Tab-separated table of C-alpha atoms and ligand atoms in Angstrom:
chain	number	residue	atom	x	y	z
A	11	MET	CA	-28.291	47.880	-9.857
A	12	LEU	CA	-31.064	46.097	-10.321
A	13	LEU	CA	-32.825	42.881	-9.136
A	14	THR	CA	-35.804	41.436	-9.113
A	15	LEU	CA	-37.902	38.680	-7.690
A	16	SER	CA	-40.621	35.907	-9.083
A	17	THR	CA	-43.532	34.175	-8.167
A	18	THR	CA	-45.223	31.521	-9.667
A	19	HIS	CA	-47.076	31.059	-6.125
A	20	LYS	CA	-50.916	31.596	-6.682
A	21	PRO	CA	-51.327	34.076	-6.364
A	22	ALA	CA	-48.404	35.395	-7.181
A	23	THR	CA	-49.929	38.760	-6.551
A	24	ASP	CA	-49.573	38.040	-3.087
A	25	LEU	CA	-45.894	38.901	-3.539
A	26	GLY	CA	-47.209	42.407	-2.685
A	27	PHE	CA	-48.829	41.859	0.702
A	28	LEU	CA	-45.919	40.078	2.329
A	29	LEU	CA	-42.879	42.094	0.444
A	30	HIS	CA	-45.561	45.308	1.879
A	31	LYS	CA	-45.942	47.127	-1.138
A	32	ASN	CA	-48.409	47.440	-3.089
A	33	PRO	CA	-47.780	46.038	-7.024
A	34	ALA	CA	-50.301	49.715	-7.998
A	35	ARG	CA	-47.666	51.658	-6.995
A	36	MET	CA	-43.965	53.092	-7.029
A	37	GLN	CA	-41.926	53.527	-4.430
A	38	THR	CA	-39.202	55.576	-3.828
A	39	GLU	CA	-36.469	56.614	-1.277
A	40	GLU	CA	-33.923	58.666	-0.880
A	41	LEU	CA	-30.671	56.818	0.601
A	42	SER	CA	-27.482	58.066	1.487
A	43	PHE	CA	-25.764	56.872	-1.713
A	44	GLY	CA	-28.640	57.854	-4.232
A	45	LYS	CA	-31.781	56.466	-5.158
A	46	ALA	CA	-33.958	53.170	-4.360
A	47	HIS	CA	-37.084	52.277	-6.243
A	48	ILE	CA	-39.834	49.777	-6.248
A	49	PHE	CA	-41.950	48.779	-8.718
A	50	TYR	CA	-43.558	45.515	-10.177
A	51	PRO	CA	-42.561	45.239	-13.885
A	52	GLU	CA	-45.513	42.252	-13.453
A	53	ALA	CA	-48.544	41.535	-11.377
A	54	SER	CA	-50.969	39.040	-12.420
A	55	GLU	CA	-52.467	35.919	-10.324
A	56	GLU	CA	-49.489	33.521	-12.694
A	57	LEU	CA	-46.716	35.600	-12.172
A	58	CYS	CA	-45.756	38.112	-9.859
A	59	THR	CA	-41.920	40.287	-10.284
A	60	VAL	CA	-41.165	43.012	-8.240
A	61	ALA	CA	-38.141	45.360	-9.096
A	62	LEU	CA	-35.665	47.103	-6.495
A	63	MET	CA	-34.362	48.962	-8.474
A	64	LEU	CA	-30.608	51.422	-7.653
A	65	GLU	CA	-29.567	54.749	-8.843
A	66	VAL	CA	-26.342	54.817	-7.095
A	67	ASP	CA	-24.641	59.047	-6.947
A	68	SER	CA	-21.518	58.073	-8.243
A	69	ILE	CA	-20.559	62.156	-7.532
A	70	ALA	CA	-22.152	62.784	-4.292
A	71	LEU	CA	-20.354	58.685	-3.196
A	72	ALA	CA	-16.905	60.062	-4.357
A	73	ARG	CA	-17.386	63.073	-2.532
A	74	GLY	CA	-18.771	62.030	0.509
A	75	ARG	CA	-17.812	59.649	3.251
A	76	HIS	CA	-18.226	56.375	1.326
A	77	GLY	CA	-15.468	57.784	-1.232
A	78	SER	CA	-13.972	54.371	-2.755
A	79	SER	CA	-10.240	53.016	-2.513
A	80	GLY	CA	-9.202	56.177	-5.448
A	81	ASP	CA	-5.988	53.547	-6.849
A	82	GLY	CA	-7.349	53.490	-9.546
A	83	GLY	CA	-6.674	57.219	-10.672
A	84	PRO	CA	-8.154	60.434	-10.990
A	85	LEU	CA	-11.071	59.151	-12.833
A	86	GLN	CA	-11.800	56.063	-10.739
A	87	PRO	CA	-13.869	57.425	-7.649
A	88	TYR	CA	-16.358	58.712	-10.237
A	89	VAL	CA	-15.827	56.445	-12.862
A	90	ASN	CA	-16.275	53.105	-11.558
A	91	ASP	CA	-18.920	49.645	-11.465
A	92	ARG	CA	-20.016	50.721	-7.814
A	93	PRO	CA	-24.246	52.207	-9.898
A	94	TYR	CA	-24.017	48.713	-11.871
A	95	ALA	CA	-23.051	45.727	-10.641
A	96	ALA	CA	-24.419	44.360	-7.173
A	97	ASN	CA	-22.787	45.487	-3.969
A	98	SER	CA	-23.455	45.963	-0.899
A	99	PHE	CA	-26.022	49.165	-1.159
A	100	LEU	CA	-27.949	46.626	-2.992
A	101	SER	CA	-28.086	44.552	0.751
A	102	VAL	CA	-28.838	48.102	2.251
A	103	ALA	CA	-31.338	48.600	0.143
A	104	ILE	CA	-32.724	45.248	0.778
A	105	GLY	CA	-32.523	46.357	4.149
A	106	ARG	CA	-34.401	49.592	4.480
A	107	MET	CA	-37.164	48.880	2.176
A	108	LEU	CA	-37.787	45.415	2.608
A	109	ALA	CA	-37.329	44.945	5.948
A	110	SER	CA	-40.145	43.924	6.964
A	111	ALA	CA	-39.954	40.725	4.605
A	112	LEU	CA	-36.415	40.575	5.355
A	113	GLY	CA	-37.608	40.064	9.296
A	114	GLY	CA	-40.499	36.813	8.174
A	115	ARG	CA	-42.688	39.651	8.507
A	116	SER	CA	-46.068	40.002	6.979
A	117	LYS	CA	-49.309	41.412	8.245
A	118	ASP	CA	-51.676	40.625	5.955
A	119	ARG	CA	-50.554	37.351	5.349
A	120	PRO	CA	-47.699	35.805	8.211
A	121	GLU	CA	-47.918	32.448	7.167
A	122	LEU	CA	-47.663	33.027	3.707
A	123	ALA	CA	-44.132	34.392	4.847
A	124	GLU	CA	-43.433	31.366	7.072
A	125	THR	CA	-44.359	28.700	3.848
A	126	ALA	CA	-41.699	27.499	0.827
A	127	ILE	CA	-42.632	29.594	-2.477
A	128	PRO	CA	-41.378	28.818	-5.986
A	129	LEU	CA	-38.745	32.030	-5.789
A	130	ILE	CA	-36.406	33.076	-8.429
A	131	ALA	CA	-34.398	36.409	-8.078
A	132	ARG	CA	-32.065	37.798	-10.998
A	133	ILE	CA	-29.362	39.665	-10.706
A	134	PRO	CA	-28.545	41.128	-14.259
A	135	CYS	CA	-24.713	42.447	-12.997
A	136	VAL	CA	-22.899	40.648	-10.679
A	137	ALA	CA	-18.800	41.199	-10.544
A	138	ALA	CA	-17.873	37.166	-10.111
A	139	ARG	CA	-14.414	37.709	-9.097
A	140	GLY	CA	-13.216	34.879	-7.828
A	141	GLY	CA	-14.883	33.137	-11.056
A	142	GLU	CA	-18.225	31.792	-11.780
A	143	ASP	CA	-17.079	28.628	-8.992
A	144	LEU	CA	-16.981	30.618	-6.526
A	145	VAL	CA	-20.458	32.065	-7.285
A	146	ARG	CA	-22.100	28.676	-7.635
A	147	ARG	CA	-20.176	27.305	-3.858
A	148	LEU	CA	-21.922	30.248	-1.783
A	149	PHE	CA	-25.965	29.448	-3.298
A	150	GLU	CA	-25.724	25.776	-4.276
A	151	PRO	CA	-25.614	24.829	-0.893
A	152	LEU	CA	-28.472	26.766	0.020
A	153	GLY	CA	-30.543	24.926	-2.223
A	154	TYR	CA	-31.080	26.690	-5.117
A	155	ALA	CA	-30.784	25.970	-8.886
A	156	VAL	CA	-28.015	28.656	-10.230
A	157	VAL	CA	-27.819	29.710	-13.771
A	158	LEU	CA	-25.223	31.870	-14.435
A	159	SER	CA	-24.136	34.258	-17.860
A	160	SER	CA	-21.139	35.743	-19.106
A	161	ALA	CA	-20.583	38.378	-21.775
A	162	LEU	CA	-18.307	38.858	-24.255
A	163	LEU	CA	-16.675	42.421	-22.849
A	164	ASP	CA	-16.868	43.719	-26.572
A	165	GLU	CA	-18.664	41.994	-29.561
A	166	ARG	CA	-16.421	43.896	-31.557
A	167	PHE	CA	-13.565	42.292	-30.287
A	168	PRO	CA	-13.992	39.101	-28.875
A	169	ASP	CA	-10.269	38.155	-28.790
A	170	TRP	CA	-10.692	41.145	-24.901
A	171	GLY	CA	-12.611	37.547	-23.833
A	172	THR	CA	-15.632	37.618	-21.866
A	173	SER	CA	-16.825	40.507	-19.055
A	174	PRO	CA	-15.531	39.819	-15.403
A	175	TYR	CA	-19.609	40.360	-14.361
A	176	VAL	CA	-22.048	37.895	-15.238
A	177	SER	CA	-26.074	37.790	-14.990
A	178	LEU	CA	-27.050	35.696	-12.344
A	179	GLU	CA	-30.481	34.108	-11.784
A	180	LEU	CA	-31.137	31.793	-8.739
A	181	SER	CA	-34.532	29.695	-7.970
A	182	ALA	CA	-35.471	27.577	-4.991
A	183	THR	CA	-38.662	27.014	-3.117
A	184	VAL	CA	-38.073	29.042	-0.233
A	185	ARG	CA	-39.593	31.185	2.113
A	186	LEU	CA	-38.772	34.568	0.895
A	187	GLN	CA	-37.207	35.811	3.946
A	188	ASP	CA	-34.591	33.578	3.597
A	189	LEU	CA	-33.940	33.952	-0.090
A	190	LEU	CA	-33.827	37.590	1.110
A	191	THR	CA	-31.399	36.793	3.971
A	192	HIS	CA	-29.538	34.687	1.439
A	193	LEU	CA	-28.745	37.671	-0.743
A	194	TYR	CA	-28.438	40.356	2.227
A	195	VAL	CA	-25.116	38.112	2.897
A	196	LEU	CA	-24.184	37.053	0.166
A	197	ILE	CA	-24.407	39.538	-2.517
A	198	PRO	CA	-21.465	41.823	-0.803
A	199	VAL	CA	-19.439	38.517	-0.676
A	200	LEU	CA	-19.680	38.638	-4.485
A	201	ASP	CA	-18.425	42.331	-4.961
A	202	ASN	CA	-15.312	41.635	-2.349
A	203	GLU	CA	-14.830	45.496	-3.208
A	204	LYS	CA	-13.335	47.841	0.025
A	205	HIS	CA	-15.447	50.883	-0.428
A	206	TYR	CA	-17.287	51.090	2.621
A	207	TRP	CA	-16.172	51.398	6.410
A	208	VAL	CA	-16.814	48.346	8.327
A	209	GLY	CA	-17.517	48.094	11.883
A	210	ASP	CA	-18.239	45.953	14.630
A	211	ASP	CA	-21.758	46.599	13.533
A	212	GLU	CA	-21.526	44.774	10.842
A	213	VAL	CA	-20.301	41.725	12.962
A	214	GLU	CA	-23.157	41.833	14.958
A	215	LYS	CA	-25.273	42.112	11.628
A	216	LEU	CA	-23.768	39.082	9.812
A	217	LEU	CA	-24.255	37.143	12.628
A	218	LYS	CA	-27.737	38.140	12.434
A	219	ARG	CA	-28.024	37.472	9.313
A	220	GLY	CA	-26.279	34.587	8.918
A	221	GLU	CA	-28.608	32.340	12.099
A	222	GLY	CA	-29.322	29.141	11.041
A	223	TRP	CA	-27.722	28.536	7.921
A	224	LEU	CA	-24.045	30.180	8.112
A	225	PRO	CA	-22.339	27.637	10.671
A	226	SER	CA	-22.959	24.925	8.418
A	227	HIS	CA	-22.400	26.884	5.220
A	228	PRO	CA	-19.349	24.742	3.373
A	229	GLU	CA	-17.631	28.250	2.445
A	230	LYS	CA	-18.259	29.543	5.989
A	231	ASP	CA	-14.798	30.420	6.572
A	232	LEU	CA	-14.756	33.002	3.240
A	233	ILE	CA	-18.154	34.328	3.505
A	234	VAL	CA	-17.038	35.337	6.682
A	235	SER	CA	-13.787	37.148	5.687
A	236	ARG	CA	-14.920	38.453	2.539
A	237	TYR	CA	-18.366	40.348	4.189
A	238	LEU	CA	-15.961	41.924	6.529
A	239	LYS	CA	-13.467	42.651	3.561
A	240	ARG	CA	-11.114	40.789	4.760
A	241	GLN	CA	-10.918	43.089	8.277
A	242	GLY	CA	-8.505	40.330	10.625
A	243	GLU	CA	-9.769	41.288	13.773
A	244	LEU	CA	-13.469	41.117	12.784
A	245	THR	CA	-13.460	38.030	10.843
A	246	ARG	CA	-11.469	36.070	14.038
A	247	GLU	CA	-14.224	37.641	16.135
A	248	ALA	CA	-17.428	36.182	13.957
A	249	LEU	CA	-16.414	33.066	12.953
A	250	ALA	CA	-14.945	32.715	16.645
A	251	ARG	CA	-19.045	32.995	17.438
A	252	LEU	CA	-20.312	31.330	14.401
A	253	ILE	CA	-18.223	28.736	15.758
A	254	ALA	CA	-20.118	29.042	19.433
A	255	GLU	CA	-23.323	29.168	18.026
A	256	ASP	CA	-22.416	27.024	16.226
A	257	VAL	CA	-20.990	23.870	18.920
A	258	ALA	CA	-22.149	25.683	22.147
A	259	GLU	CA	-24.387	28.326	22.389
A	260	PRO	CA	-28.022	27.006	20.478
A	261	GLU	CA	-28.194	24.951	23.389
A	262	GLU	CA	-27.275	26.791	26.356
A	263	GLN	CA	-29.369	24.477	28.702
A	264	LYS	CA	-28.148	21.306	27.205
A	265	GLU	CA	-25.168	22.028	27.760
A	266	GLN	CA	-25.479	23.000	31.341
A	267	VAL	CA	-26.763	19.446	31.824
A	268	ARG	CA	-24.703	17.911	29.908
A	269	ASP	CA	-22.061	18.983	32.689
A	270	GLU	CA	-23.776	17.843	35.263
A	271	GLU	CA	-23.944	15.001	34.403
A	272	GLU	CA	-20.156	14.466	33.602
A	273	GLN	CA	-20.011	15.792	36.947
A	274	LYS	CA	-22.071	13.158	38.080
A	275	VAL	CA	-20.292	11.011	36.730
A	276	GLU	CA	-17.132	11.887	38.130
A	277	ARG	CA	-17.895	13.111	41.382
A	278	PRO	CA	-17.107	10.505	43.768
A	279	LEU	CA	-13.809	10.304	42.500
A	280	GLY	CA	-13.382	13.682	43.699
A	281	LEU	CA	-11.716	13.538	39.804
A	282	HIS	CA	-12.087	17.114	39.691
A	283	GLU	CA	-10.353	18.223	42.411
A	284	GLN	CA	-7.718	15.640	40.649
A	285	ARG	CA	-7.076	17.229	38.226
A	286	MET	CA	-6.759	20.048	39.268
A	287	GLY	CA	-4.464	19.268	41.437
A	288	ALA	CA	-1.663	17.371	38.572
A	289	VAL	CA	-2.183	20.520	35.992
A	290	LEU	CA	-1.452	22.680	39.131
A	291	SER	CA	1.565	20.638	40.049
A	292	VAL	CA	3.128	20.564	36.411
A	293	LEU	CA	2.921	24.636	35.969
A	294	ARG	CA	3.954	24.792	39.607
A	295	GLY	CA	7.468	22.600	38.821
A	296	VAL	CA	8.107	24.345	35.628
A	297	SER	CA	8.064	27.681	36.978
A	298	ALA	CA	5.825	28.996	34.485
A	299	LYS	CA	4.853	32.720	35.378
A	300	ARG	CA	2.962	33.099	32.066
A	301	VAL	CA	-0.113	30.681	31.499
A	302	LEU	CA	-2.522	30.284	28.766
A	303	ASP	CA	-5.846	28.403	30.374
A	304	LEU	CA	-7.269	27.382	26.859
A	305	GLY	CA	-11.200	26.050	26.361
A	306	CYS	CA	-11.147	27.699	30.644
A	307	GLY	CA	-14.951	27.412	30.769
A	308	GLU	CA	-15.837	28.239	33.694
A	309	GLY	CA	-12.880	29.594	35.116
A	310	LYS	CA	-12.237	26.146	37.518
A	311	LEU	CA	-8.676	26.280	37.181
A	312	LEU	CA	-8.057	30.538	36.729
A	313	ARG	CA	-9.244	30.343	40.245
A	314	TYR	CA	-6.479	27.789	41.732
A	315	LEU	CA	-3.841	30.126	39.352
A	316	LEU	CA	-5.325	33.676	40.794
A	317	ALA	CA	-4.489	32.003	44.180
A	318	ASP	CA	-1.204	31.116	43.401
A	319	GLN	CA	0.705	34.518	43.143
A	320	GLN	CA	3.809	32.632	40.683
A	321	PHE	CA	1.110	32.860	37.871
A	322	GLU	CA	2.399	36.694	37.079
A	323	ALA	CA	0.182	36.748	33.596
A	324	ILE	CA	-3.182	34.647	33.489
A	325	LEU	CA	-5.043	33.921	30.185
A	326	GLY	CA	-8.166	32.160	30.085
A	327	MET	CA	-9.734	31.782	26.823
A	328	ASP	CA	-13.024	30.267	25.572
A	329	VAL	CA	-15.558	30.059	22.552
A	330	SER	CA	-18.194	30.415	24.568
A	331	TRP	CA	-19.543	33.905	25.848
A	332	ARG	CA	-21.906	32.319	28.549
A	333	SER	CA	-18.861	29.762	30.229
A	334	LEU	CA	-16.462	33.165	30.363
A	335	GLU	CA	-19.413	35.087	31.966
A	336	ILE	CA	-19.552	32.308	34.358
A	337	ALA	CA	-15.844	32.470	35.290
A	338	LYS	CA	-15.993	36.664	35.256
A	339	ASP	CA	-18.771	36.081	38.262
A	340	ARG	CA	-17.648	33.259	40.050
A	341	LEU	CA	-13.730	34.900	39.705
A	342	LYS	CA	-15.321	38.177	41.016
A	343	LEU	CA	-12.932	40.048	38.706
A	344	ASP	CA	-15.037	43.376	38.749
A	345	GLN	CA	-14.194	43.139	42.865
A	346	LEU	CA	-10.320	42.417	42.634
A	347	PRO	CA	-8.220	45.120	43.478
A	348	GLU	CA	-6.200	46.465	40.839
A	349	ARG	CA	-2.863	44.364	40.929
A	350	GLN	CA	-4.464	41.468	41.137
A	351	ARG	CA	-7.482	42.002	38.730
A	352	ALA	CA	-4.119	42.969	36.178
A	353	ARG	CA	-2.688	40.021	36.114
A	354	ILE	CA	-5.116	37.675	34.923
A	355	GLU	CA	-7.449	38.707	31.659
A	356	LEU	CA	-10.341	35.939	29.736
A	357	VAL	CA	-10.616	35.966	25.563
A	358	GLN	CA	-13.157	35.190	23.633
A	359	GLY	CA	-11.568	32.836	20.707
A	360	SER	CA	-11.368	29.385	18.425
A	361	LEU	CA	-9.001	27.063	19.403
A	362	MET	CA	-9.754	26.363	15.839
A	363	TYR	CA	-8.098	29.692	14.604
A	364	ARG	CA	-4.737	31.036	14.690
A	365	ASP	CA	-4.880	33.901	17.605
A	366	GLN	CA	-1.833	36.386	18.669
A	367	ARG	CA	-2.889	36.768	21.875
A	368	LEU	CA	-1.848	33.255	22.433
A	369	ASN	CA	1.871	34.717	21.722
A	370	GLY	CA	4.274	34.578	25.103
A	371	PHE	CA	3.400	32.498	27.124
A	372	GLU	CA	5.196	29.844	29.072
A	373	ALA	CA	2.728	27.157	29.875
A	374	ALA	CA	-0.392	26.361	28.570
A	375	ALA	CA	-3.557	24.283	30.009
A	376	VAL	CA	-5.033	22.916	28.064
A	377	VAL	CA	-7.747	20.385	30.365
A	378	GLU	CA	-10.794	18.446	29.594
A	379	VAL	CA	-10.912	20.053	26.159
A	380	ILE	CA	-10.052	18.358	22.857
A	381	GLU	CA	-12.462	15.412	23.139
A	382	HIS	CA	-14.938	18.635	22.413
A	383	LEU	CA	-13.159	19.067	19.196
A	384	ASP	CA	-14.644	17.147	15.911
A	385	ALA	CA	-11.576	14.311	15.158
A	386	PRO	CA	-10.928	16.775	11.805
A	387	ARG	CA	-10.381	19.805	13.098
A	388	LEU	CA	-8.047	18.109	15.413
A	389	ALA	CA	-5.331	19.797	12.941
A	390	SER	CA	-6.082	23.016	13.360
A	391	PHE	CA	-5.421	23.115	16.705
A	392	GLU	CA	-2.865	21.443	16.573
A	393	ARG	CA	-1.130	24.133	14.464
A	394	VAL	CA	-2.855	26.677	17.037
A	395	LEU	CA	-1.173	25.071	19.664
A	396	PHE	CA	2.207	24.227	19.020
A	397	GLU	CA	2.938	26.336	15.876
A	398	PHE	CA	1.898	29.075	16.898
A	399	ALA	CA	1.072	29.911	19.765
A	400	ARG	CA	4.324	27.497	20.939
A	401	PRO	CA	4.560	28.005	24.572
A	402	SER	CA	7.394	25.833	26.100
A	403	HIS	CA	5.586	23.658	28.131
A	404	ALA	CA	1.768	22.510	27.055
A	405	ILE	CA	-0.259	20.271	29.409
A	406	ILE	CA	-3.821	18.615	27.707
A	407	THR	CA	-5.673	15.878	29.464
A	408	THR	CA	-8.412	13.938	27.835
A	409	PRO	CA	-10.844	11.155	29.525
A	410	ASN	CA	-9.220	7.575	29.428
A	411	SER	CA	-12.154	6.026	27.626
A	412	GLU	CA	-10.575	2.171	29.240
A	413	TYR	CA	-11.773	3.634	32.781
A	414	ASN	CA	-16.022	3.961	31.600
A	415	THR	CA	-16.472	0.684	32.701
A	416	VAL	CA	-15.657	1.748	36.139
A	417	PHE	CA	-18.613	4.517	36.471
A	418	GLU	CA	-21.457	2.037	37.694
A	419	THR	CA	-23.738	5.095	36.487
A	420	LEU	CA	-22.420	6.091	33.049
A	421	PRO	CA	-24.589	3.555	30.457
A	422	ALA	CA	-21.819	1.388	28.028
A	423	GLY	CA	-20.647	2.437	24.958
A	424	GLN	CA	-20.961	6.109	26.018
A	425	PHE	CA	-19.008	9.124	26.566
A	426	ARG	CA	-18.823	10.886	29.746
A	427	HIS	CA	-20.493	13.747	28.601
A	428	ARG	CA	-23.132	13.861	25.640
A	429	ASP	CA	-20.738	16.876	23.697
A	430	HIS	CA	-17.713	14.968	23.723
A	431	ARG	CA	-16.714	14.212	20.158
A	432	PHE	CA	-14.395	11.040	20.728
A	433	GLU	CA	-12.960	9.890	23.920
A	434	TRP	CA	-9.996	7.752	23.804
A	435	THR	CA	-8.003	5.183	25.393
A	436	ARG	CA	-4.485	5.187	26.465
A	437	ALA	CA	-2.550	4.202	23.551
A	438	GLU	CA	-5.063	6.295	21.153
A	439	PHE	CA	-4.013	9.052	22.956
A	440	GLU	CA	-0.448	8.417	23.473
A	441	GLN	CA	-0.154	7.245	19.368
A	442	TRP	CA	-1.894	11.278	18.329
A	443	ALA	CA	0.046	12.969	21.767
A	444	GLY	CA	3.583	11.143	20.587
A	445	ASP	CA	2.843	12.020	16.617
A	446	VAL	CA	1.859	15.927	17.407
A	447	ALA	CA	5.178	16.475	19.521
A	448	ALA	CA	6.978	14.452	16.701
A	449	ARG	CA	6.058	16.899	14.474
A	450	PHE	CA	6.776	20.151	16.348
A	451	GLY	CA	9.460	19.510	18.156
A	452	TYR	CA	8.013	18.874	21.471
A	453	THR	CA	8.642	15.485	23.710
A	454	VAL	CA	5.644	14.073	25.346
A	455	ARG	CA	5.113	12.302	28.835
A	456	PHE	CA	2.259	11.120	29.795
A	457	GLN	CA	0.956	11.100	33.128
A	458	PRO	CA	-2.654	9.382	35.244
A	459	ILE	CA	-4.782	11.753	36.967
A	460	GLY	CA	-7.440	9.993	39.919
A	461	PRO	CA	-7.707	6.109	41.013
A	462	GLU	CA	-5.741	3.602	38.941
A	463	ALA	CA	-7.954	0.273	37.309
A	464	PRO	CA	-5.824	-2.534	36.856
A	465	ALA	CA	-5.635	-3.210	33.105
A	466	LEU	CA	-7.845	-0.180	32.330
A	467	GLY	CA	-5.552	2.639	33.573
A	468	ALA	CA	-6.942	6.142	35.522
A	469	PRO	CA	-10.008	7.963	34.799
A	470	THR	CA	-8.319	10.788	33.276
A	471	GLN	CA	-5.352	10.452	31.421
A	472	MET	CA	-2.421	14.075	30.598
A	473	ALA	CA	0.112	14.365	28.296
A	474	ILE	CA	2.817	17.194	29.095
A	475	PHE	CA	4.509	18.072	25.748
A	476	SER	CA	7.923	20.325	26.590
A	477	LEU	CA	10.065	21.724	24.133
A	478	SER	CA	12.706	22.174	26.693
A	479	ALA	CA	15.060	18.929	27.882
A	480	PRO	CA	11.804	16.716	29.862
A	481	THR	CA	14.305	17.104	33.195
A	482	ASP	CA	12.815	20.637	33.380
A	483	ILE	CA	9.886	19.444	34.853
A	484	GLN	CA	9.972	18.142	38.639
A	485	THR	CA	6.655	16.401	39.080
A	486	GLU	CA	5.863	12.704	39.652
A	487	PRO	CA	8.217	10.705	37.564
A	488	GLN	CA	5.478	8.708	34.810
A	489	THR	CA	3.961	5.927	35.397
A	490	ASN	CA	2.189	4.301	32.104
A	491	ALA	CA	3.988	5.720	29.278
B	26	SAH	N1	-11.065	23.967	30.987
B	26	SAH	C1	-12.322	23.931	31.334
B	26	SAH	C2	-13.520	23.884	30.877
B	26	SAH	C3	-13.787	21.974	30.103
B	26	SAH	S1	-15.047	21.919	29.058
B	26	SAH	C4	-12.399	22.940	33.072
B	26	SAH	O1	-11.578	21.814	32.603
B	26	SAH	O2	-13.503	22.815	33.897
B	26	SAH	C5	-14.969	22.452	27.720
B	26	SAH	C6	-14.248	24.194	26.767
B	26	SAH	O3	-13.628	24.314	25.869
B	26	SAH	C7	-16.188	24.517	27.275
B	26	SAH	O4	-15.891	25.715	27.948
B	26	SAH	C8	-16.361	25.096	25.640
B	26	SAH	O5	-16.158	26.394	25.674
B	26	SAH	C9	-14.305	24.678	25.184
B	26	SAH	N2	-14.296	24.990	24.144
B	26	SAH	C10	-15.084	24.055	23.066
B	26	SAH	N3	-14.245	24.063	21.209
B	26	SAH	C11	-13.859	25.434	22.119
B	26	SAH	C12	-13.237	25.487	20.712
B	26	SAH	N4	-12.770	25.653	19.104
B	26	SAH	N5	-12.454	26.975	21.124
B	26	SAH	C13	-11.949	27.559	22.476
B	26	SAH	N6	-13.010	26.558	23.685
B	26	SAH	C14	-13.811	25.472	23.378
């Protein structure tokens, strides 16, 4: 298995400083799956190429704990493509042999480590399962020019067609660290063979190495799923956390400021309390015992739910770790008596992904959350809630944008919270909710929350969806439907 990296940056031999590897010396290290060698086939001022070559010990592998799946007959563990086709051993070797460069550190050329330089990576044998198209879809969005060449399986038998292996060349002007990071993550994705055990720390590795590029990669879902070898639980966790980084986490402080801004706008109305009161009264009215608080944030609704023994099982879910930590503290979960503690669970998850933990609840509250979801992604949320979790009742609240002109502190045309992706008029919300209800077999009715202004309606709008007949619900009669 071979990877070469070349640069024409001048002097090209600076590559040796970036890699912390002397071009004049060959280095070999024993790794758990065999030997890794580093050497320089060429090292001049104009062009410098480093090779990372792995000698994979198939016999040791077959006997050791790295044993392959073994479903290809008795010889399969010994005769397979593991020693030749680029696979996750190459990533392991990059992580071990080129750790400083992968981490972006260079003792002698720190500025150069931060600089984009012309680089070409060549891997002579890549398993392009998923097709050449996939290779392009992985690397081109990252700015690489991709050259692929495939060979006939056997020149004497052209009828057999081409080999599923291709030779890959990537070129770009990038930081060495970025190139190594992209290879580190995407080589195992290309390989897609399940040959070593994927543990929780793989999620950590992926998130760490994916920082700054994976959350916005158009093939993010595929990359995560294949990197984690299609282990559903891990994939879901990673994706949920990637979204968290994408949407909420990197700007934690700002997020807090925005929350405060929104509260400042709405506080004079006591709107928050009114919202909680309205949602609780619906939940009580439908006699729900098992309830979901989706996008529970810092746990404001959860506190009310905990205080009412009607609610026997409460699940709070949010995509943001930080919010969940705050919720856990505020609710003093650690200090609750065991019986109370057993009623509530907080989990991290994204409303964009189907999640079995949400099954089996009678009612779901989604309070001031949908406006934080990208409009094109609402369709995923709709299916997650109404098709898969499918509670008997769902309560969704969202701002009524018509009311915004009443808020003295809110500049015209601005949303109440800077993270809001949209704010809907009553007509828009009712159109959306009516359409969703019809598609998923729910009925829906609407209720205003907060003081109503003539012609503008109330500041918050609430939709109450029910699988059963609407007469089950004993709340205030609707006034603005
Ligand atoms: N329901 C709470 C919080 C509302 S703020 C309350 O009324 O106080 C919106 C919340 O939605 C935030 O906590 C945010 O982290 C969460 N959120 C945003 N996108 C999400 C997603 N895709 N999945 C789950 N939660 C999400």
